[in-house]
Coordinates of C-alpha atoms in Angstrom, one line a residue:
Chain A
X252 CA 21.1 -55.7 -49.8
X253 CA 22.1 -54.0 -53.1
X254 CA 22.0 -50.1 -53.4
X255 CA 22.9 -48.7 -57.0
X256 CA 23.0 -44.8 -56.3
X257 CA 23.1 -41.6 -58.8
X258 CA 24.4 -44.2 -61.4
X259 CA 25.5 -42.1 -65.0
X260 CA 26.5 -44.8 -67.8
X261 CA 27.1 -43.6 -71.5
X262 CA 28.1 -46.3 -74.1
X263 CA 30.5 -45.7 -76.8
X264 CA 29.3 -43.0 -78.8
X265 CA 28.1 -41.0 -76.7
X266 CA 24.9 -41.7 -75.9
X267 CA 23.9 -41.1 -72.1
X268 CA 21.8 -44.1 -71.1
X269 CA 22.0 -43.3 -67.5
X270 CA 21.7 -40.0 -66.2
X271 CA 21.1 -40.7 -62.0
X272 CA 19.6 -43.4 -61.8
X273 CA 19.0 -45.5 -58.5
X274 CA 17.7 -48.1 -57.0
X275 CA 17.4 -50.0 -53.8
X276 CA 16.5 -53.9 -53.3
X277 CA 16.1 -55.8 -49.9
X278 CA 16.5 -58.9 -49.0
X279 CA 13.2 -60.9 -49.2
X280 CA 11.4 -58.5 -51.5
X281 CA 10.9 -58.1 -55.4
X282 CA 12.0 -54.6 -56.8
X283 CA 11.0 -54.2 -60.6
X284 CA 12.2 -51.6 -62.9
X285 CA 9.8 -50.5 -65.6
X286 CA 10.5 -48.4 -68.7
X287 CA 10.2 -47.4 -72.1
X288 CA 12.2 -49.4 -74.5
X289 CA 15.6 -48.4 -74.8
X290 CA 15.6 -46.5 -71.3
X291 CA 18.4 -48.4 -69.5
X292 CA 16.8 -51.1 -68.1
X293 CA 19.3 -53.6 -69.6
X294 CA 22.2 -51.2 -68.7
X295 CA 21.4 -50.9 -65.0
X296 CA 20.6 -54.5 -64.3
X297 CA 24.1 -55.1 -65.7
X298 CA 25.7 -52.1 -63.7
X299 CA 24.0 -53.7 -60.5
X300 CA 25.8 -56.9 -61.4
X301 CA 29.2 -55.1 -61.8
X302 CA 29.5 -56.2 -65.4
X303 CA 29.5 -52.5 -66.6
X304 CA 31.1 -49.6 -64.7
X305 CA 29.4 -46.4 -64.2
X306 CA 31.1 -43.1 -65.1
X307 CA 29.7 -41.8 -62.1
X308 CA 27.8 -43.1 -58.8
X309 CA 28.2 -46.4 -57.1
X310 CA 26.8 -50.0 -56.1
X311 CA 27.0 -51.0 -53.0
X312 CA 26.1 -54.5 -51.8
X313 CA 25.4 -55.0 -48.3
X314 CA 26.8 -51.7 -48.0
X315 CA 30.2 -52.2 -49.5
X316 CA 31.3 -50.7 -53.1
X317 CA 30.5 -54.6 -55.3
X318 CA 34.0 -53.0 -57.7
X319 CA 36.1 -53.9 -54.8
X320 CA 34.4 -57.1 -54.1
X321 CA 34.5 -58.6 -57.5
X322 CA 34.8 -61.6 -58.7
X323 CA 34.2 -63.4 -55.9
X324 CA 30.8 -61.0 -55.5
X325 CA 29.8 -62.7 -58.8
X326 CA 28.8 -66.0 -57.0
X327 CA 26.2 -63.8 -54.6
X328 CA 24.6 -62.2 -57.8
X329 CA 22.9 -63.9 -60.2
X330 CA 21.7 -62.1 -63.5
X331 CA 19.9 -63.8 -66.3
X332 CA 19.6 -62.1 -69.9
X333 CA 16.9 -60.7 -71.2
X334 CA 17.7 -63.1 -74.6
X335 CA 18.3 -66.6 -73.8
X336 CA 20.8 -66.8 -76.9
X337 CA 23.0 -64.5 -75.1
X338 CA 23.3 -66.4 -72.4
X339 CA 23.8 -70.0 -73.2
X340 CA 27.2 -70.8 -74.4
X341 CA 27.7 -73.9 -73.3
X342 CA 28.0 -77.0 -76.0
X343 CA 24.6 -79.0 -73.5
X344 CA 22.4 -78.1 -71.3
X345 CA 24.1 -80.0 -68.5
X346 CA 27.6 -78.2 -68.9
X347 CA 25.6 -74.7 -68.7
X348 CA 23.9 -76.0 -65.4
X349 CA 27.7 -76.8 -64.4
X350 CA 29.4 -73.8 -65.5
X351 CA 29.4 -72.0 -62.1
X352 CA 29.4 -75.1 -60.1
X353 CA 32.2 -76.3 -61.5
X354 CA 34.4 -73.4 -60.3
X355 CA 32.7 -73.7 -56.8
X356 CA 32.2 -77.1 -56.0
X357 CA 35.7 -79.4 -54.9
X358 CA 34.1 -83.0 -57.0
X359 CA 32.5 -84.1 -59.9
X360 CA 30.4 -85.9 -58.2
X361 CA 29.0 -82.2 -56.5
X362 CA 28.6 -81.2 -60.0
X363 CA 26.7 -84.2 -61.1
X364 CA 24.7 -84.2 -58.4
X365 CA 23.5 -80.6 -58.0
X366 CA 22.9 -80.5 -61.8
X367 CA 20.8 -83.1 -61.6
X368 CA 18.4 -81.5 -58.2
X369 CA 18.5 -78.2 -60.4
X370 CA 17.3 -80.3 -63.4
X371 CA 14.6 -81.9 -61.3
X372 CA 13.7 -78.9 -59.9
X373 CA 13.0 -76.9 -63.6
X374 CA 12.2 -80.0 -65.0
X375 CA 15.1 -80.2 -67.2
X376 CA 16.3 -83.9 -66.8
X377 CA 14.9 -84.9 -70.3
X378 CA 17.3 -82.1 -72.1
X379 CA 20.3 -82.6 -70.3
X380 CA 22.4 -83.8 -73.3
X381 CA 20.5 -81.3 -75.8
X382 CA 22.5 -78.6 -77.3
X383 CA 20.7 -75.7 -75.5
X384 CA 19.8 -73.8 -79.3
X385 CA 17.7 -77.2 -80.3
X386 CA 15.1 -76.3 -77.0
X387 CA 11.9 -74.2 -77.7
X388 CA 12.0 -70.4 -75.8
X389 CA 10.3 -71.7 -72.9
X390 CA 13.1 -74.3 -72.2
X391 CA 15.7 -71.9 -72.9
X392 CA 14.3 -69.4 -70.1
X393 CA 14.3 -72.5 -67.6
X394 CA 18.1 -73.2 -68.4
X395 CA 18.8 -69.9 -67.9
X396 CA 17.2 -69.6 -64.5
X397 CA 18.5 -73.0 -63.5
X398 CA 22.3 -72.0 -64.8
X399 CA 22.0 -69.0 -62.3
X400 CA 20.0 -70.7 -59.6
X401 CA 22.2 -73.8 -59.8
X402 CA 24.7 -71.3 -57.6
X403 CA 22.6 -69.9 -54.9
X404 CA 23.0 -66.3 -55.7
X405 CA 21.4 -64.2 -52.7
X406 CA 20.7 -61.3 -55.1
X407 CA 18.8 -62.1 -58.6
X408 CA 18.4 -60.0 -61.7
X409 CA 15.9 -61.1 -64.0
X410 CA 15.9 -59.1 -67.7
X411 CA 12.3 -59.1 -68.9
X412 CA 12.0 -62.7 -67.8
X413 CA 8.8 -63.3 -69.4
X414 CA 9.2 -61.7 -72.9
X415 CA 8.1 -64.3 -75.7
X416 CA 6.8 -66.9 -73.2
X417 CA 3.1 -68.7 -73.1
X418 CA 0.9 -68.2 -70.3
X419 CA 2.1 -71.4 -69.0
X420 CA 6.0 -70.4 -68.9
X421 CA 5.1 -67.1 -67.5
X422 CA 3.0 -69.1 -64.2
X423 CA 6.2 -71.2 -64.1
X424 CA 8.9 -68.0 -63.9
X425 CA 6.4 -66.6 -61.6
X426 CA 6.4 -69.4 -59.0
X427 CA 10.6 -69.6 -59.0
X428 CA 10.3 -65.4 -58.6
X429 CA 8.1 -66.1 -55.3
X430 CA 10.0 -69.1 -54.2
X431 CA 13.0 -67.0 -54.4
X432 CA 11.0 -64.0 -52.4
X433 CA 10.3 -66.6 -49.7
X434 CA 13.8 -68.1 -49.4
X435 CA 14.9 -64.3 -48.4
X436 CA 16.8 -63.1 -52.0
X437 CA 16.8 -60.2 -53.4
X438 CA 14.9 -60.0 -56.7
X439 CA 15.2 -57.3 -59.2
X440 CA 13.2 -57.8 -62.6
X441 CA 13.4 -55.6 -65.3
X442 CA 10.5 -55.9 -67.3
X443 CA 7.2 -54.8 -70.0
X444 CA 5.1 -57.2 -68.4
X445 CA 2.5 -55.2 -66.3
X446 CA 0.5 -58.6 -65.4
X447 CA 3.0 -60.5 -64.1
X448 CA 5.0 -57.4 -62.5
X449 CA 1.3 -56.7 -60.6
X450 CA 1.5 -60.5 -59.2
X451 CA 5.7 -60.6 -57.7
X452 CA 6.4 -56.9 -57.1
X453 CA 6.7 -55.6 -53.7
X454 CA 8.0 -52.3 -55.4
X455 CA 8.2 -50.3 -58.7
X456 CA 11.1 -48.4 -59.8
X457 CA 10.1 -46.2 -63.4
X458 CA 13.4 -45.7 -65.3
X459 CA 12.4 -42.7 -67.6
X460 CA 14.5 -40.0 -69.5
X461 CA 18.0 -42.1 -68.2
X462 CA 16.5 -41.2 -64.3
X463 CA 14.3 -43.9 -61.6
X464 CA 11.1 -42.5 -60.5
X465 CA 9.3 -44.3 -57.8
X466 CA 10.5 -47.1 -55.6
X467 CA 7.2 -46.8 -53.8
X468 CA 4.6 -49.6 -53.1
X469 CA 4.0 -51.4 -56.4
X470 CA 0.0 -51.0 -55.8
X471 CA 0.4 -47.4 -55.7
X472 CA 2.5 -47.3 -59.1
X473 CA 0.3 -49.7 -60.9
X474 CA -3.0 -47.8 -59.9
X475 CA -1.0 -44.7 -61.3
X476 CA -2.1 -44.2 -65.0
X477 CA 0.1 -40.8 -65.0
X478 CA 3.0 -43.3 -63.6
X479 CA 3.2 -45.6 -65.6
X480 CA 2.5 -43.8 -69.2
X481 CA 5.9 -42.6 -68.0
X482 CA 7.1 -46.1 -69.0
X483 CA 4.6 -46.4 -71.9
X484 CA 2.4 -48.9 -69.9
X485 CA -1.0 -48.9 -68.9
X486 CA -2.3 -50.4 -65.4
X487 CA -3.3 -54.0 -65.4
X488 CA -6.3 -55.2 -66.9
X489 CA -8.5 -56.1 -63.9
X490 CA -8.0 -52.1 -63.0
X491 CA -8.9 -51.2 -66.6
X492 CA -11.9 -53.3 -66.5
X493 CA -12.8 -52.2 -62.6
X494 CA -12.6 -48.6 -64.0
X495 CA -14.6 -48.7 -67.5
X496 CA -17.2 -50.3 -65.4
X497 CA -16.8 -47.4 -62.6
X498 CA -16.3 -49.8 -60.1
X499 CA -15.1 -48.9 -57.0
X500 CA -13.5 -51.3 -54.6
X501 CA -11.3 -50.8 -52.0
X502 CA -7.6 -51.5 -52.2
X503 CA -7.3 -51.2 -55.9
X504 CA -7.1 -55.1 -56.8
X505 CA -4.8 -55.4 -59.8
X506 CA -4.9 -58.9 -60.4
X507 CA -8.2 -61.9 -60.4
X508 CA -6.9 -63.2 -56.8
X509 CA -6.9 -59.6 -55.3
X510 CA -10.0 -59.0 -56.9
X511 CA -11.5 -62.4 -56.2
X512 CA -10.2 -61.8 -52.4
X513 CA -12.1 -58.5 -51.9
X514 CA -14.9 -59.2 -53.6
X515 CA -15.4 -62.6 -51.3
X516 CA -14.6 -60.0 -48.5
X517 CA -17.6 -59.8 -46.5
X518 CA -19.0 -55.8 -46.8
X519 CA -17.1 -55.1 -49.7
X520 CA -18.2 -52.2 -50.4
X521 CA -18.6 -50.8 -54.1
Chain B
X154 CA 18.6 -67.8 -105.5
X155 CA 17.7 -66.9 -102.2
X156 CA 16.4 -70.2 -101.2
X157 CA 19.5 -72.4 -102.3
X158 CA 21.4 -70.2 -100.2
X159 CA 19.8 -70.8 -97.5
X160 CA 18.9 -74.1 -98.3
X161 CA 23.1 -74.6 -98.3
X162 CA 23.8 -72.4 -94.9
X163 CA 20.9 -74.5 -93.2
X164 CA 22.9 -77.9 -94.1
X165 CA 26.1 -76.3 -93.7
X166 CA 25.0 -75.0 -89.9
X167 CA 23.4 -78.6 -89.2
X168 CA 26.8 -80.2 -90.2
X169 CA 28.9 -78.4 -87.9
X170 CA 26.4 -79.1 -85.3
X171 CA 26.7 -82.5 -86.3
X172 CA 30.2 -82.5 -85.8
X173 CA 29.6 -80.6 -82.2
X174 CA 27.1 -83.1 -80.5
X175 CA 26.8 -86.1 -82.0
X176 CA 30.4 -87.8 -81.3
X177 CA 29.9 -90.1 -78.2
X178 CA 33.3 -91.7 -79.3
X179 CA 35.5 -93.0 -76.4
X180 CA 38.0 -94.9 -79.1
X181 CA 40.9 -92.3 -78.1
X182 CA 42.2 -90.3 -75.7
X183 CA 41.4 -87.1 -76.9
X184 CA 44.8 -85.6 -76.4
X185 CA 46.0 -88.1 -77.8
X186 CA 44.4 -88.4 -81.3
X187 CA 44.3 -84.7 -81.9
X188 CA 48.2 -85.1 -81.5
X189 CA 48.3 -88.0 -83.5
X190 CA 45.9 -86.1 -85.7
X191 CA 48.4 -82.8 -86.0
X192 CA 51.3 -85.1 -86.4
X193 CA 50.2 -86.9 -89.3
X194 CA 48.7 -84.1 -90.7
X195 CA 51.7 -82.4 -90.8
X196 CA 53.8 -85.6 -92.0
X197 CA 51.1 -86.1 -95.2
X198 CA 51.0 -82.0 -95.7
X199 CA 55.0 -81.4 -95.8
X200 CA 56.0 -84.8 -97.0
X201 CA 57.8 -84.8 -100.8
X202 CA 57.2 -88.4 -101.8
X203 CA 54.4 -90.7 -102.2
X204 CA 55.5 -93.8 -99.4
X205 CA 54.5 -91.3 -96.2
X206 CA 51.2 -90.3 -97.2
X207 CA 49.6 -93.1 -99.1
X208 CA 50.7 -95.0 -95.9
X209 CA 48.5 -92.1 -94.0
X210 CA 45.9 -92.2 -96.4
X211 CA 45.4 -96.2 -95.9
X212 CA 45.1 -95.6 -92.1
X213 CA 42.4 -93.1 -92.0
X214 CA 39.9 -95.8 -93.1
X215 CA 41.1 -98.3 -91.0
X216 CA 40.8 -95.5 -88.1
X217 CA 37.1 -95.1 -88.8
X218 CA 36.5 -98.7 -88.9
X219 CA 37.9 -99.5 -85.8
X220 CA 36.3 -96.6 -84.5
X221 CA 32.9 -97.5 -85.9
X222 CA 32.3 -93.5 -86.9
X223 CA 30.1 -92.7 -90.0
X224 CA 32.8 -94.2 -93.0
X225 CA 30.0 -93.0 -95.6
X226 CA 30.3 -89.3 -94.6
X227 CA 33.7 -89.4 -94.4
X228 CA 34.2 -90.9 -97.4
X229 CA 32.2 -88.0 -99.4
X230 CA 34.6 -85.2 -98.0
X231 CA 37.6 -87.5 -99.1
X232 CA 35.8 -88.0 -102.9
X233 CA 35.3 -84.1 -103.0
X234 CA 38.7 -83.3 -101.7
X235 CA 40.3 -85.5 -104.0
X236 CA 38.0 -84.3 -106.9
X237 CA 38.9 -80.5 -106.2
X238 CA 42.8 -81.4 -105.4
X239 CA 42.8 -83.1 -109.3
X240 CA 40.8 -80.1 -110.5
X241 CA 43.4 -77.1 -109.5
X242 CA 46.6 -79.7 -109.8
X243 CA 45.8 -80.5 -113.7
X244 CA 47.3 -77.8 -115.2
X245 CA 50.7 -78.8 -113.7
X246 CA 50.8 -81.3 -116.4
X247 CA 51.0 -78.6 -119.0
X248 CA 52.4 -75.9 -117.3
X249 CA 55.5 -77.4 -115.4
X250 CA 58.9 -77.9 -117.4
X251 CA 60.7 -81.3 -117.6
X252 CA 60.6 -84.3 -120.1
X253 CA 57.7 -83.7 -122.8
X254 CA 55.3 -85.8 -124.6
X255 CA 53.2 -84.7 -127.5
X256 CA 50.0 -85.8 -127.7
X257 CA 47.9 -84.7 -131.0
X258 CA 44.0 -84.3 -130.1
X259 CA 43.1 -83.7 -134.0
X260 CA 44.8 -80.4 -135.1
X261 CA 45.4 -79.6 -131.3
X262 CA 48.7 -80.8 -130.2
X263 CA 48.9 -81.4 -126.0
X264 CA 52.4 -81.3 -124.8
X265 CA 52.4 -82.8 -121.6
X266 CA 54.9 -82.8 -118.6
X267 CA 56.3 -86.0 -117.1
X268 CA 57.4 -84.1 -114.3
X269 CA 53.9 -82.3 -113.9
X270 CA 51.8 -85.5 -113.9
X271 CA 54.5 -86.3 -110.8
X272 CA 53.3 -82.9 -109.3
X273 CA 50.0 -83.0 -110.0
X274 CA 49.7 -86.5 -108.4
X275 CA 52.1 -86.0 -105.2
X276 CA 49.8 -82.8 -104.6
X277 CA 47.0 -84.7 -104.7
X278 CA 47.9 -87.6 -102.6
X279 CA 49.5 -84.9 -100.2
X280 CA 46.1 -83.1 -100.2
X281 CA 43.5 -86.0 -100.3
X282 CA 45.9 -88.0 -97.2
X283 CA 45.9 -84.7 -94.9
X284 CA 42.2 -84.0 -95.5
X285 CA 41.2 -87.7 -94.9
X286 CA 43.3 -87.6 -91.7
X287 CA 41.9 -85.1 -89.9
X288 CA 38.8 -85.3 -91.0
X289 CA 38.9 -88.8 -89.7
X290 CA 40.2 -87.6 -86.4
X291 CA 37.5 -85.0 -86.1
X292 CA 34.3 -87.8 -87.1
X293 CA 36.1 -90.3 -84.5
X294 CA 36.9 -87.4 -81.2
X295 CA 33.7 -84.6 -82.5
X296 CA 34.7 -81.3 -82.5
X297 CA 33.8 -80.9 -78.5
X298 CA 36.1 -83.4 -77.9
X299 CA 38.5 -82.2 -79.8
X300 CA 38.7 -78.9 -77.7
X301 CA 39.3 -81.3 -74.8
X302 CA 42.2 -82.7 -76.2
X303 CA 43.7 -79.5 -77.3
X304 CA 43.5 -78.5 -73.3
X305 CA 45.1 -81.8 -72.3
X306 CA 48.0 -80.7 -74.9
X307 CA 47.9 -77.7 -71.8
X308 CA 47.2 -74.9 -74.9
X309 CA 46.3 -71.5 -73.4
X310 CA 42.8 -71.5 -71.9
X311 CA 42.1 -68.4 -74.1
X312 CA 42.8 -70.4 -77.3
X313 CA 40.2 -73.3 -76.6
X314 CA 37.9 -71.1 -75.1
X315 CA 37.7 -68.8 -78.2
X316 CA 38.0 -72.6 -80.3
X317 CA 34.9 -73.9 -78.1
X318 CA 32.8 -70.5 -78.4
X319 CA 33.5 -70.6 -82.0
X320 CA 32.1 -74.1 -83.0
X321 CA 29.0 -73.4 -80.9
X322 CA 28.5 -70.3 -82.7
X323 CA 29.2 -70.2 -85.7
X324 CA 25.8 -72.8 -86.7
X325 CA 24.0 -70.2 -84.3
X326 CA 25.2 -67.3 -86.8
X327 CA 24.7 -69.1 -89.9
X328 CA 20.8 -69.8 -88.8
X329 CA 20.9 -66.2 -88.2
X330 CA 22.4 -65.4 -91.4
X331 CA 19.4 -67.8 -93.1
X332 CA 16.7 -65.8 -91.2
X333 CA 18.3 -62.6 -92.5
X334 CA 18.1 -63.7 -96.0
X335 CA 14.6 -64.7 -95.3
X336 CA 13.2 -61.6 -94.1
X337 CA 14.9 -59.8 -97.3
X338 CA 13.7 -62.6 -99.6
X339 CA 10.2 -62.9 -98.5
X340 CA 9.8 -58.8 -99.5
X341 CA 11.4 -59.3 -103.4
X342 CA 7.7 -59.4 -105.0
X343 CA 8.6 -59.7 -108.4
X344 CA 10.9 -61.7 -110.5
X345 CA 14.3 -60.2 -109.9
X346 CA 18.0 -60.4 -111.9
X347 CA 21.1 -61.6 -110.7
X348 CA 22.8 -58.3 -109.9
X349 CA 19.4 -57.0 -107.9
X350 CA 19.3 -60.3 -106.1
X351 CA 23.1 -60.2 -105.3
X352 CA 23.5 -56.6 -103.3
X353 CA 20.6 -57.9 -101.5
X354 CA 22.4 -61.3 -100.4
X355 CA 25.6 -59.1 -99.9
X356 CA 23.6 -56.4 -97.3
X357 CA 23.2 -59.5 -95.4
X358 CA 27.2 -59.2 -94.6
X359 CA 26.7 -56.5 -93.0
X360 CA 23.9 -57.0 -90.9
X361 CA 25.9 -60.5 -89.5
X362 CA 29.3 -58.6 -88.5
X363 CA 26.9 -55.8 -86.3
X364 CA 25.1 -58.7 -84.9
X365 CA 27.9 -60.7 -84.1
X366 CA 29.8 -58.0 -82.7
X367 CA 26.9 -57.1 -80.4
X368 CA 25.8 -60.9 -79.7
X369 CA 29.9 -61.5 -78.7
X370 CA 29.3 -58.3 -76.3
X371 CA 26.6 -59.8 -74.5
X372 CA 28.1 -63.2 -74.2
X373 CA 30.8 -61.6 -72.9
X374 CA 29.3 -60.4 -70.2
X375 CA 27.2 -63.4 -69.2
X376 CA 30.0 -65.8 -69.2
X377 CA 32.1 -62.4 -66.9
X378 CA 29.0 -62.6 -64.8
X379 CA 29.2 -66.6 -64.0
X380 CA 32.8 -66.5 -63.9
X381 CA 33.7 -66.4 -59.8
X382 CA 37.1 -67.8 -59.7
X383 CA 39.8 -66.4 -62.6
X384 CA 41.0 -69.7 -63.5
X385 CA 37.9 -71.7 -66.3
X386 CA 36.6 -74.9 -65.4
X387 CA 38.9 -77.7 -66.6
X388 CA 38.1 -80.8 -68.5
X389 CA 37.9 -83.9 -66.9
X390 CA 41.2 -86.2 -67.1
X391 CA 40.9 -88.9 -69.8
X392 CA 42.1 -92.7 -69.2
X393 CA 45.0 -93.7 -71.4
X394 CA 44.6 -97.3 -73.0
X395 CA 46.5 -99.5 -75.2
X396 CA 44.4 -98.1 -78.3
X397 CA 46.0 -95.0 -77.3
X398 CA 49.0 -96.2 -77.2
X399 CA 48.9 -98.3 -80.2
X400 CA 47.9 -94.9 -82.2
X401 CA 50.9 -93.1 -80.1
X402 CA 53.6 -95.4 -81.6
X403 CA 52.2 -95.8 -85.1
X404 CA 51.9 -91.6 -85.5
X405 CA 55.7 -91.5 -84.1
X406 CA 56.6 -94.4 -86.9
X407 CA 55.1 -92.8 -89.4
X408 CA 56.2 -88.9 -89.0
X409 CA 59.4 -90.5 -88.6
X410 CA 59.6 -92.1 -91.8
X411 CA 58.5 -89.1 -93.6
X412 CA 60.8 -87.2 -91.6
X413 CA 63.7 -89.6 -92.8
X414 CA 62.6 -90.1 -96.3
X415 CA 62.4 -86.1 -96.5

C-alpha cells in the first residue's frame, strides 16, 4: 500500500506546488488524482515514486518511509510520464523494454525472452528494432506502459495516460489499467480525462490550491458538479445528458454500461 | 529563410539518426575499431610528414569496402572536408616565409611560398586522412555501436551514458528546434528583411536551452525511476576475430611509423 501524507513540495523559485497534500492507494484498487492544470499532479505522482523529496510530510509504502527503501523500492513502483518523449531514452524499442530487466534478470536469454511476452502482450513485436521517436503517440504510450510493466511493479503511476490518444488507444490503456486492478496492484492515475477516469476509478482524489480533497467513492465525486469545478472538470457526459433531460435514475450511471445496466434493470425506476 | 533552415536541421537530424540506427555492421569488434579508429586518428592528426597519413588515407576506403558500408556517403564528407581543408590552408602559400616565386597575373604580381604550398598540402592531407578515418570508423561500427566500444575500452559509465543520451537527442532537439521555427514562421504574414527574420531565428536559441534544460530534468528522473541496482546495464561482450586482429596489428604498424618518422 502507498500512503503520501501532509506532503509540502516547492520547486526552485519558490513556488509552493504542494501545500498538504495526501493520498492513500490500496492494493487492488484505482486511486485517481484530478486537478486544474498546473496543480501538482505531475509533482506528487513523482514524490509518491521517491524521485522528488518533500520539504515536509512523508511516503510510506507498505507502511515504511519509501526514502529509506530506495533504490531497491524502485523495482516495486512503476511510474510512466505523462509525455512519452520524456520517457524513452533508449536508442529501440527493445532496449527500453530491457532497461529494467536488464538490471534484474541474471541472462540474456531472460531479457530476450520477457521482452518479447511484454511485446506480445502490447503488441509491440513489429517495432522492436524502431527507434522509439519514429512510432506514432499511440505506440509511444504502449512502450511506455510495457517499459514499466516489463518489471512487475506492484504499485503503478500513470501521468495523464490518455492525453493525445484516439478512442482506440484510450480502450487499450483502459483494459491494461483493469488488468492491473485485477492482478491486485496499486494504480494511481493522474489525469483530465473525466470519461475514462469514470470507467477505472475506484476513488477520486481533487488536488486543488497545492491541497487533496476527496479520496471518497469515485461515483460520489463525479456526480459532484461543485467537486469537480474544483479541478475545472465537469461530470461525465452520460450524467450531463441524464440531467438536461431531468432524468432520474438511480445510482447515478456515469458511463453507457452503467447506464445500459440500470436501464435493462427490471423496475428501474425514473 | 525560415524554410531552408529547417529544410537543413530536418536533414541534419535524419543524418545523425542515420548514423544511430542504421549500422547492423558486425565487421569489427567494436572496441576494437573505435581504438583503432582513435589511434589512427591521432597518428594522421599529429603526424608532420606525408608517408603516415596518405598511408591512413588509402585504408579508409579499403575499410569501407571490406566492410561493405555506404562508400558514396562517405566519400561526400571526404570531398567536402578536403574542399574546406584547401579553402582555409591557401593562404599559407602567400602568407608563410621561406623560398619565393613570383608569379605576375597581369600587373598583379603573386609571390608564392615553397614552403607554404608544403603547409598548405601536409594540412590538408593531415585533415582530409583524420576526417576520412573516423568517419569511416563511425559508417562501418554506427554511432550506437560505437558507445559500445567505448565501454569495452572500460571508460566511465557516466561518459558513455552522457555519449549515448546525447546522440539520441540531439535529432530529438533539432526536430524540436524545426517545429519552433515553424510555429514562428508560419505567423510572419508579410514579406520580411534579413535583420527581422534573423532575431526571430535567434529567439529560437532560447526557447531550445529552456526546453532542453527542462526535457534533461524529466529524463532524468525517468531513467532515476527505472534505475533499481546502482551499477547501468552493461553491453553485451563482443567476439574477437581475425578481422579484428588483422585491423589491431595494422593500427599498431601504422601509429608506429608515424611515431618513428615523427
Amino acid at each position: 500500500m502507498l500512503r503520501v501524507e501532509n506532503v509540502y513540495f516547492s520547486y526552485p523559485g519558490g513556488v509552493e506546488v504542494l501545500k498538504g497534500a495526501s493520498l492513500t492507494a490500496n492494493r487492488g484498487e484505482v486511486v485517481a488524482v484530478i486537478g486544474p492544470n498546473g496543480s501538482g499532479k505531475t509533482t506528487l505522482l513523482m514524490i509518491a515514486a521517491g524521485l522528488l523529496e518533500p520539504s515536509r510530510g512523508l511516503v510510506l509504502l507498505d507502511g515504511k518511509p519509501l526514502r529509506k527503501q530506495l533504490p531497491e523500492a524502485r523495482r516495486r513502483i512503476g511510474l510512466v510520464f505523462q509525455d512519452p518523449d520524456d520517457q524513452l531514452f533508449n536508442p529501440t524499442v527493445y532496449d527500453e523494454i530491457a532497461f529494467t530487466l536488464r538490471q534484474i534478470l541474471p541472462t540474456k536469454e531472460d531479457v530476450d525472452g520477457r521482452v518479447l511476452e511484454v511485446a506480445g502482450r502490447f503488441k509491440l513485436e513489429n517495432v522492436l528494432d524502431k527507434p522509439p521517436y519514429k512510432l506514432s503517440i499511440g505506440e509511444k504510450r504502449r512502450v511506455t506502459l510495457a517499459s514499466i510493466l516489463a518489471y512487475d511493479p506492484e504499485v503503478l503511476l500513470l501521468d495523464e495516460p490518455t492525453a493525445n490518444l484516439s478512442s482506440r488507444y484510450v480502450e487499450e490503456i483502459e483494459e491494461i489499467v483493469l488488468d492491473a486492478k485485477k492482478s491486485y496492484k496499486t494504480v494511481t492515475v493522474a489525469s483530465h480525462d473525466v470519461e475514462f477516469i469514470a470507467r477505472v476509478a475506484d476513488r477520486i482524489y481533487i488536488l486543488n490550491n497545492g491541497t487533496t480533497v476527496g479520496g471518497l467513492n469515485a461515483k460520489s465525486i463525479l456526480a459532484d458538479e461543485s467537486l469537480l469545478a474544483l479541478a475545472d472538470m465537469k461530470p461525465p457526459l452520460v450524467l450531463q445528458a441524464l440531467r438536461l433531460l431531468k432524468i432520474n435514475l438511480e445510482g447515478n450511471p456515469l458511463t453507457i454500461k452503467d447506464l445500459l445496466e440500470t436501464v435493462e434493470k427490471p423496475g428501474t425506476s425514473q | 529563410m525560415g524554410s531552408i533552415t529547417s529544410s537543413f536541421l530536418e536533414e541534419l537530424a535524419e543524418t545523425i539518426n542515420a548514423l544511430n540506427h542504421e549500422s547492423n555492421s558486425n565487421f569489427f569488434n567494436p572496441s576494437i575499431a573505435i581504438l583503432s579508429a582513435l589511434l589512427l586518428t591521432g597518428s594522421a592528426s599529429f603526424s608532420s610528414g606525408f608517408k603516415t597519413p596518405l598511408l591512413i588515407l588509402c585504408l579508409s576506403p579499403l575499410l569501407m569496402l571490406l566492410a561493405r558500408s555506404r562508400i558514396y556517403s562517405w566519400l561526400k564528407i571526404v570531398a567536402i572536408t578536403a574542399l574546406w581543408a584547401i579553402t582555409v590552408s591557401t593562404p599559407l602559400i602567400f602568407t608563410s616565409s621561406g623560398s619565393l616565386a613570383n608569379i605576375a597575373l597581369g600587373p598583379v604580381e603573386l609571390r608564392i611560398s615553397l614552403e607554404g604550398f608544403y603547409l598548405m598540402a601536409t594540412f590538408t592531407v593531415r585533415v582530409v586522412a583524420a576526417a576520412a578515418v573516423f568517419t569511416a570508423f563511425i559508417f562501418i561500427l554506427g554511432w550506437r555501436r560505437m558507445v559500445d566500444g567505448l565501454r569495452g575500452l572500460k571508460m566511465p559509465e557516466v561518459a558513455t551514458s552522457l555519449i549515448s543520451l546525447s546522440i539520441i537527442y540531439i535529432p530529438y532537439l533539432i526536430r524540436e528546434m524545426v517545429k519552433m521555427l515553424s510555429a514562428r514562421e508560419v505567423r510572419i504574414v508579410r514579406k520580411t528583411g534579413f535583420r527581422e527574420l534573423w532575431y526571430v531565428l535567434a529567439s529560437v536559441v532560447g526557447d531550445l536551452m529552456l526546453r532542453s534544460y527542462e526535457h534533461a530534468w524529466r529524463l532524468e528522473k525517468a531513467i532515476k525511476a527505472r534505475s533499481i541496482n546502482p551499477n547501468s546495464p552493461k553491453a553485451g561482450g563482443c567476439r574477437v576475430w581475425i578481422n579484428d586482429l588483422i585491423l589491431l596489428i595494422l593500427t599498431f604498424c601504422i601509429t608506429m611509423l608515424g611515431f618513428l618518422s615523427g
